[in-house]
Coordinates of C-alpha atoms in Angstrom, one line a residue:
X1 CA 249.7 6.7 124.2
X2 CA 252.3 5.7 121.5
X3 CA 253.3 9.3 120.7
X4 CA 254.0 9.9 124.5
X5 CA 256.3 6.8 124.6
X6 CA 258.1 8.0 121.5
X7 CA 258.8 11.4 123.2
X8 CA 260.0 9.8 126.4
X9 CA 262.1 7.1 124.8
X10 CA 265.2 9.3 124.0
X11 CA 265.4 10.4 127.7
X12 CA 265.2 6.8 128.9
X13 CA 268.0 5.7 126.5
X14 CA 270.3 8.6 127.6
X15 CA 269.8 7.8 131.3
X16 CA 270.5 4.1 130.6
X17 CA 273.6 5.1 128.7
X18 CA 274.9 7.2 131.7
X19 CA 274.0 4.5 134.2
X20 CA 275.8 1.8 132.3
X21 CA 278.8 4.0 132.0
X22 CA 278.8 4.6 135.8
X23 CA 278.5 0.9 136.4
X24 CA 281.4 0.1 134.2
X25 CA 283.6 2.6 135.9
X26 CA 282.5 1.4 139.4
X27 CA 283.1 -2.2 138.4
X28 CA 286.5 -1.4 137.2
X29 CA 287.2 0.4 140.5
X30 CA 286.0 -2.4 142.7
X31 CA 287.8 -5.2 140.9
X32 CA 291.0 -3.4 140.5
X33 CA 292.5 -4.3 144.0
X34 CA 291.8 -8.0 143.8
X35 CA 293.2 -8.4 140.4
X36 CA 296.8 -9.5 139.8
X37 CA 299.0 -6.8 138.3
X38 CA 299.4 -8.7 135.0
X39 CA 295.7 -8.7 134.4
X40 CA 295.0 -5.1 135.2
X41 CA 295.8 -3.9 131.7
X42 CA 293.7 -6.6 130.1
X43 CA 290.8 -5.9 132.4
X44 CA 291.0 -2.2 131.8
X45 CA 290.9 -2.6 128.1
X46 CA 288.0 -5.0 128.3
X47 CA 285.9 -2.5 130.3
X48 CA 286.8 0.3 128.0
X49 CA 285.8 -1.7 124.9
X50 CA 282.5 -2.7 126.6
X51 CA 281.8 1.0 127.5
X52 CA 282.4 2.3 124.0
X53 CA 280.4 -0.6 122.5
X54 CA 277.5 0.3 124.6
X55 CA 277.9 4.0 123.7
X56 CA 278.0 3.2 120.0
X57 CA 274.9 1.0 120.3
X58 CA 273.1 3.7 122.2
X59 CA 274.1 6.3 119.5
X60 CA 272.8 4.0 116.7
X61 CA 269.5 3.5 118.6
X62 CA 269.0 7.2 119.0
X63 CA 269.7 7.8 115.3
X64 CA 267.4 5.0 114.2
X65 CA 264.7 6.4 116.5
X66 CA 265.1 9.9 115.1
X67 CA 264.8 8.6 111.5
X68 CA 261.7 6.5 112.4
X69 CA 259.7 9.5 113.7
X70 CA 257.3 10.7 111.0
X71 CA 257.7 14.3 109.9
X72 CA 254.1 15.0 111.0
X73 CA 255.1 13.9 114.5
X74 CA 258.1 16.1 114.5
X75 CA 256.3 19.3 113.3
X76 CA 252.6 19.9 114.2
X77 CA 252.3 22.6 111.5
X78 CA 253.4 20.1 108.8
X79 CA 251.0 17.6 110.2
X80 CA 248.1 20.1 109.8
X81 CA 249.3 21.1 106.3
X82 CA 249.4 17.4 105.2
X83 CA 245.9 16.9 106.4
X84 CA 244.7 20.0 104.4
X85 CA 246.5 18.8 101.3
X86 CA 245.0 15.3 101.6
X87 CA 241.5 16.8 102.1
X88 CA 241.9 19.1 99.0
X89 CA 243.2 16.2 97.0
X90 CA 240.2 14.0 98.0
X91 CA 237.8 16.9 97.2
X92 CA 239.4 17.5 93.8
X93 CA 239.2 13.8 93.0
X94 CA 235.6 13.7 94.0
X95 CA 234.8 16.7 91.9
X96 CA 236.6 15.2 88.9
X97 CA 234.5 12.0 89.3
X98 CA 231.3 14.0 89.6
X99 CA 232.1 16.1 86.5
X100 CA 232.8 13.0 84.5
X101 CA 229.6 11.3 85.7
X102 CA 227.6 14.4 84.6
X103 CA 229.4 14.4 81.3
X104 CA 228.6 10.8 80.7
X105 CA 225.0 10.7 81.9
X106 CA 223.5 14.1 81.0
X107 CA 220.7 14.1 78.3
X108 CA 222.3 17.1 76.6
X109 CA 224.9 16.4 73.9
X110 CA 228.3 17.8 74.7
X111 CA 231.1 18.5 72.1
X112 CA 234.4 20.0 73.0
X113 CA 236.7 21.5 70.3
X114 CA 240.3 22.7 70.5
X115 CA 241.8 25.9 69.2
X116 CA 242.1 24.4 65.7
X117 CA 238.3 23.8 65.5
X118 CA 238.8 20.1 65.8
X119 CA 236.6 17.8 68.0
X120 CA 238.5 16.5 71.0
X121 CA 235.7 14.9 73.1
X122 CA 232.0 14.0 72.9
X123 CA 229.7 12.4 75.3
X124 CA 227.2 9.5 74.9
X125 CA 224.3 11.9 74.4
X126 CA 226.1 13.3 71.4
X127 CA 226.3 9.9 69.8
X128 CA 222.7 9.1 70.6
X129 CA 221.5 12.3 68.9
X130 CA 223.8 12.4 65.9
X131 CA 224.5 8.7 65.3
X132 CA 228.3 9.3 65.3
X133 CA 230.6 7.4 67.7
X134 CA 233.4 9.2 69.4
X135 CA 235.9 7.4 67.2
X136 CA 234.2 8.8 64.0
X137 CA 234.2 12.5 65.0
X138 CA 237.3 13.0 67.3
X139 CA 239.8 14.9 65.2
X140 CA 237.1 16.0 62.7
X141 CA 235.7 19.5 62.2
X142 CA 232.2 20.2 63.6
X143 CA 231.2 20.9 60.0
X144 CA 230.6 17.2 59.7
X145 CA 227.2 17.9 61.2
X146 CA 226.3 20.8 58.9
X147 CA 222.9 20.5 57.2
X148 CA 223.6 23.2 54.5
X149 CA 220.4 25.0 55.4
X150 CA 222.1 28.1 56.8
X151 CA 223.9 30.7 54.7
X152 CA 227.3 32.3 55.5
X153 CA 225.7 35.3 57.2
X154 CA 224.1 33.0 59.8
X155 CA 227.5 31.6 60.8
X156 CA 229.2 35.0 60.7
X157 CA 226.6 36.4 63.1
X158 CA 227.1 33.3 65.3
X159 CA 230.9 33.7 65.6
X160 CA 230.6 37.4 66.0
X161 CA 228.5 36.9 69.1
X162 CA 230.9 34.2 70.4
X163 CA 234.0 36.4 70.0
X164 CA 232.3 39.5 71.5
X165 CA 230.4 37.9 74.4
X166 CA 232.0 34.5 74.8
X167 CA 228.8 32.5 73.9
X168 CA 225.9 32.0 71.5
X169 CA 222.6 30.3 71.8
X170 CA 219.9 29.5 69.3
X171 CA 218.1 27.1 67.0
X172 CA 220.1 25.5 64.2
X173 CA 219.5 22.8 61.6
X174 CA 222.1 20.0 61.6
X175 CA 222.3 16.6 60.0
X176 CA 222.7 13.1 61.5
X177 CA 225.0 10.4 60.3
X178 CA 222.2 8.8 58.4
X179 CA 221.6 12.1 56.5
X180 CA 218.3 13.0 58.3
X181 CA 218.1 16.7 59.3
X182 CA 217.1 17.7 62.8
X183 CA 216.7 20.9 64.7
X184 CA 218.7 21.5 67.8
X185 CA 218.9 24.2 70.5
X186 CA 222.6 24.9 70.6
X187 CA 224.8 26.8 73.1
X188 CA 228.5 27.4 72.3
X189 CA 230.7 28.8 75.1
X190 CA 234.3 29.9 74.7
X191 CA 236.7 28.8 77.5
X192 CA 238.5 31.8 78.7
X193 CA 240.8 32.2 81.8
X194 CA 240.3 35.0 84.3
X195 CA 241.1 35.9 87.8
X196 CA 238.2 33.9 88.9
X197 CA 239.0 31.0 86.6
X198 CA 242.8 30.8 86.4
X199 CA 242.6 27.0 85.9
X200 CA 241.3 27.6 82.3
X201 CA 244.5 29.2 81.1
X202 CA 245.7 26.1 79.4
X203 CA 242.3 25.6 77.7
X204 CA 242.3 29.1 76.1
X205 CA 240.9 28.8 72.6
X206 CA 238.7 25.7 73.3
X207 CA 235.0 25.7 72.9
X208 CA 232.2 23.7 74.6
X209 CA 229.0 23.1 72.6
X210 CA 225.9 21.7 74.3
X211 CA 222.7 20.9 72.4
X212 CA 219.4 19.1 72.6
X213 CA 217.3 17.7 69.8
X214 CA 214.1 19.8 69.6
X215 CA 212.8 18.3 66.4
X216 CA 209.8 16.7 68.1
X217 CA 209.0 19.8 70.1
X218 CA 209.2 22.0 67.0
X219 CA 206.9 19.6 65.1
X220 CA 204.4 19.6 68.0
X221 CA 204.6 23.4 68.1
X222 CA 204.1 23.6 64.3
X223 CA 201.1 21.3 64.5
X224 CA 199.5 23.4 67.3
X225 CA 200.2 26.5 65.4
X226 CA 198.7 25.0 62.2
X227 CA 195.6 23.9 64.1
X228 CA 195.2 27.4 65.6
X229 CA 195.4 29.0 62.2
X230 CA 193.9 26.5 59.8
X231 CA 190.6 24.8 59.2
X232 CA 190.9 21.2 60.0
X233 CA 188.3 20.1 57.4
X234 CA 189.9 21.7 54.4
X235 CA 193.5 22.4 55.6
X236 CA 193.0 26.0 54.5
X237 CA 193.8 29.1 56.6
X238 CA 190.9 29.9 58.9
X239 CA 189.2 33.3 59.6
X240 CA 191.9 34.4 62.1
X241 CA 194.8 33.8 59.7
X242 CA 192.8 35.4 56.9
X243 CA 192.3 38.6 58.9
X244 CA 196.1 38.7 59.6
X245 CA 196.8 38.2 55.9
X246 CA 194.3 40.9 54.9
X247 CA 196.0 43.4 57.2
X248 CA 199.4 42.5 55.8
X249 CA 198.1 42.9 52.2
X250 CA 196.8 46.4 53.0
X251 CA 200.1 47.4 54.6
X252 CA 202.1 46.1 51.7
X253 CA 199.8 47.7 49.1
X254 CA 199.9 51.0 50.8
X255 CA 203.6 51.0 51.2
X256 CA 204.4 50.0 47.6
X257 CA 201.4 51.6 46.0
X258 CA 200.1 48.2 44.8
X259 CA 196.6 46.8 44.3
X260 CA 195.0 43.6 45.4
X261 CA 191.5 42.0 45.3
X262 CA 189.3 40.4 48.0
X263 CA 187.0 37.6 46.8
X264 CA 184.1 36.4 49.0
X265 CA 183.0 32.9 47.8
X266 CA 179.8 31.2 48.8
X267 CA 178.7 27.6 47.8
X268 CA 175.2 27.7 46.4
X269 CA 172.8 24.8 47.3
X270 CA 175.2 23.4 49.9
X271 CA 172.4 23.1 52.4
X272 CA 170.6 20.7 50.1
X273 CA 173.6 18.3 50.1
X274 CA 173.7 18.3 53.9
X275 CA 169.9 17.7 54.1
X276 CA 169.7 15.0 51.5
X277 CA 173.0 13.2 51.7
X278 CA 174.0 13.8 55.3
X279 CA 176.7 15.9 57.1
X280 CA 179.5 13.4 56.2
X281 CA 178.8 14.1 52.5
X282 CA 178.7 17.8 53.2
X283 CA 182.1 17.7 54.9
X284 CA 183.6 15.7 52.1
X285 CA 182.2 18.2 49.6
X286 CA 183.7 21.1 51.5
X287 CA 187.1 19.4 51.5
X288 CA 186.9 18.7 47.7
X289 CA 185.7 22.2 47.0
X290 CA 188.7 23.7 48.9
X291 CA 191.1 21.6 46.8
X292 CA 189.5 22.6 43.5
X293 CA 189.5 26.3 44.4
X294 CA 193.2 26.1 45.6
X295 CA 194.1 25.1 42.0
X296 CA 192.4 28.2 40.7
X297 CA 194.5 30.8 42.6
X298 CA 198.2 31.5 42.4
X299 CA 200.9 30.5 44.9
X300 CA 201.1 34.1 46.1
X301 CA 197.4 34.3 46.8
X302 CA 195.6 33.2 50.0
X303 CA 192.5 31.0 50.0
X304 CA 190.7 30.7 53.3
X305 CA 187.6 29.0 54.7
X306 CA 185.8 31.5 56.9
X307 CA 183.3 29.0 58.2
X308 CA 180.3 26.9 57.0
X309 CA 180.2 27.2 53.2
X310 CA 181.9 30.6 53.1
X311 CA 185.4 31.0 51.6
X312 CA 187.6 34.0 50.8
X313 CA 190.6 34.7 48.6
X314 CA 193.2 37.4 48.6
X315 CA 194.6 38.0 45.2
X316 CA 197.9 39.9 45.6
X317 CA 199.9 42.0 43.2
X318 CA 196.9 42.6 40.8
X319 CA 197.8 44.6 37.6
X320 CA 194.5 44.6 35.9
X321 CA 190.8 43.8 36.3
X322 CA 191.2 41.0 33.7
X323 CA 193.5 39.1 36.1
X324 CA 190.8 39.2 38.8
X325 CA 188.0 38.2 36.5
X326 CA 190.0 35.3 35.1
X327 CA 190.5 33.8 38.5
X328 CA 186.9 34.4 39.5
X329 CA 185.7 32.6 36.4
X330 CA 187.8 29.6 37.1
X331 CA 186.5 29.4 40.6
X332 CA 182.9 29.6 39.4
X333 CA 183.6 27.0 36.7
X334 CA 185.3 24.4 39.0
X335 CA 182.5 24.6 41.6
X336 CA 179.9 24.0 38.8
X337 CA 181.4 20.6 38.1
X338 CA 179.7 17.5 39.7
X339 CA 181.3 16.2 43.0
X340 CA 181.7 12.4 43.2
X341 CA 181.2 11.5 46.8
X342 CA 180.9 8.1 48.6
X343 CA 177.2 8.9 49.1
X344 CA 176.7 9.7 45.5
X345 CA 177.0 12.6 43.0
X346 CA 176.4 16.1 44.4
X347 CA 175.9 19.3 42.4
X348 CA 176.4 22.8 43.7
X349 CA 177.6 26.1 42.2
X350 CA 179.5 29.1 43.4
X351 CA 178.9 32.8 43.8
X352 CA 181.7 35.3 44.1
X353 CA 181.7 38.9 45.3
X354 CA 184.8 41.1 44.6
X355 CA 186.2 44.3 46.2
X356 CA 189.5 45.9 45.0
X357 CA 192.0 47.9 46.9
X358 CA 192.1 50.9 46.9
X359 CA 189.2 51.6 44.6
X360 CA 186.6 50.0 46.9
X361 CA 188.2 50.7 50.3
X362 CA 191.5 51.2 52.0
X363 CA 190.5 49.6 55.3
X364 CA 189.8 46.0 56.1
X365 CA 186.3 46.6 57.2
X366 CA 185.5 48.6 54.1
X367 CA 186.8 45.9 51.8
X368 CA 185.0 43.1 53.6
X369 CA 181.7 45.0 53.6
X370 CA 181.9 45.8 49.9
X371 CA 183.0 42.3 48.9
X372 CA 180.1 40.9 51.0
X373 CA 177.7 43.3 49.3
X374 CA 178.8 42.2 45.9
X375 CA 178.3 38.6 47.0
X376 CA 174.8 39.4 48.3
X377 CA 173.9 41.0 45.0
X378 CA 175.1 38.0 42.8
X379 CA 173.2 35.5 45.1
X380 CA 170.1 37.6 44.8
X381 CA 170.2 37.7 41.1
X382 CA 171.9 35.0 39.1
X383 CA 174.1 32.8 41.3
X384 CA 176.8 30.7 39.8
X385 CA 178.6 33.9 38.8
X386 CA 180.8 36.7 40.0
X387 CA 180.3 40.4 40.5
X388 CA 182.7 43.3 41.2
X389 CA 181.5 45.8 43.8
X390 CA 179.8 48.9 42.5
X391 CA 178.5 51.8 44.7
X392 CA 174.9 51.4 43.5
X393 CA 174.8 47.9 45.1
X394 CA 174.6 49.6 48.5
X395 CA 171.6 51.7 47.4
X396 CA 169.8 48.6 45.9
X397 CA 170.3 46.7 49.2
X398 CA 168.9 49.6 51.2
X399 CA 165.9 49.8 48.9
X400 CA 165.3 46.0 49.1
X401 CA 165.5 46.5 52.9

């Protein structure tokens, strides 16, 4: 309704202006005969002044009206463009608020660096994970988080990937403000402008790093992996891990023309401990026996519990028979010592059967069979001793049937 009146108002004013002009002239014409001659001039000038005053007022009204009309009312195209601009502005403002809300509330830490490799912005998750407030890190180098656990090649490979592909993702050790190390899954992305992203032109050279603390997850994974590959009673590698290590030892020895020894170890009279002192005492003895034997082998060797009272040891990088016999004697000696348990003192002994690569086999099944045959022989004869495999042992076992 109001726009219609605005469009009609100039026409009404112009018509009024013409009507008033006609009335003035008509009035002047009608009054002229009855007016004395002396007053004709005065009357004429009065009417003329009134006419021009009304004309001037009408002109001012029209001008004021024209100035008061909004541009959008004057041009429909401009009105439409203004509406589009307003909508885009509102959308951009909403997106800006949404992006800031995500930045502030996401559980992932976000760190933004400039072209000079200086931190320019971090979010609350960054502070929660690292312990650093924004004021403490803005303007600093990201090296403030370095743990020192990675060598130069690690970072060279990282930056090569970023420069070539625009991003890098992986696990990395970093350090919190309190000095404690943690593992994070880190993604670094370079901000680069393109035809699809022209708005990034003024951010060229900046980087966005996002990361999450995966320390707890890695610890859980390590625990599960340890449980899958280790005996829970002794903490030693289990049969599955032992088999893997045996295959690796064979591959290594074959490639580098080296020798190693496989020891099968059995606890003599262990069943008597279980029967007389209970299974709790037997478990405690197994744990203590594992600790004692671990002190007899070298760091490069592998001691495993295969199950029950059966153990095995892989002695790597063997240079002489004497080395093997020295370790075997120590194992036999330590198992011959009394075990002080809560239930009392327990006594057992140990028997050891030995097979050597490559003299006694080049395959895992050959070595295990011959070490087991040597163990069988020593248990059938003396016990509390060790024996190295000899071919005649197989014949003796077949005869004993």
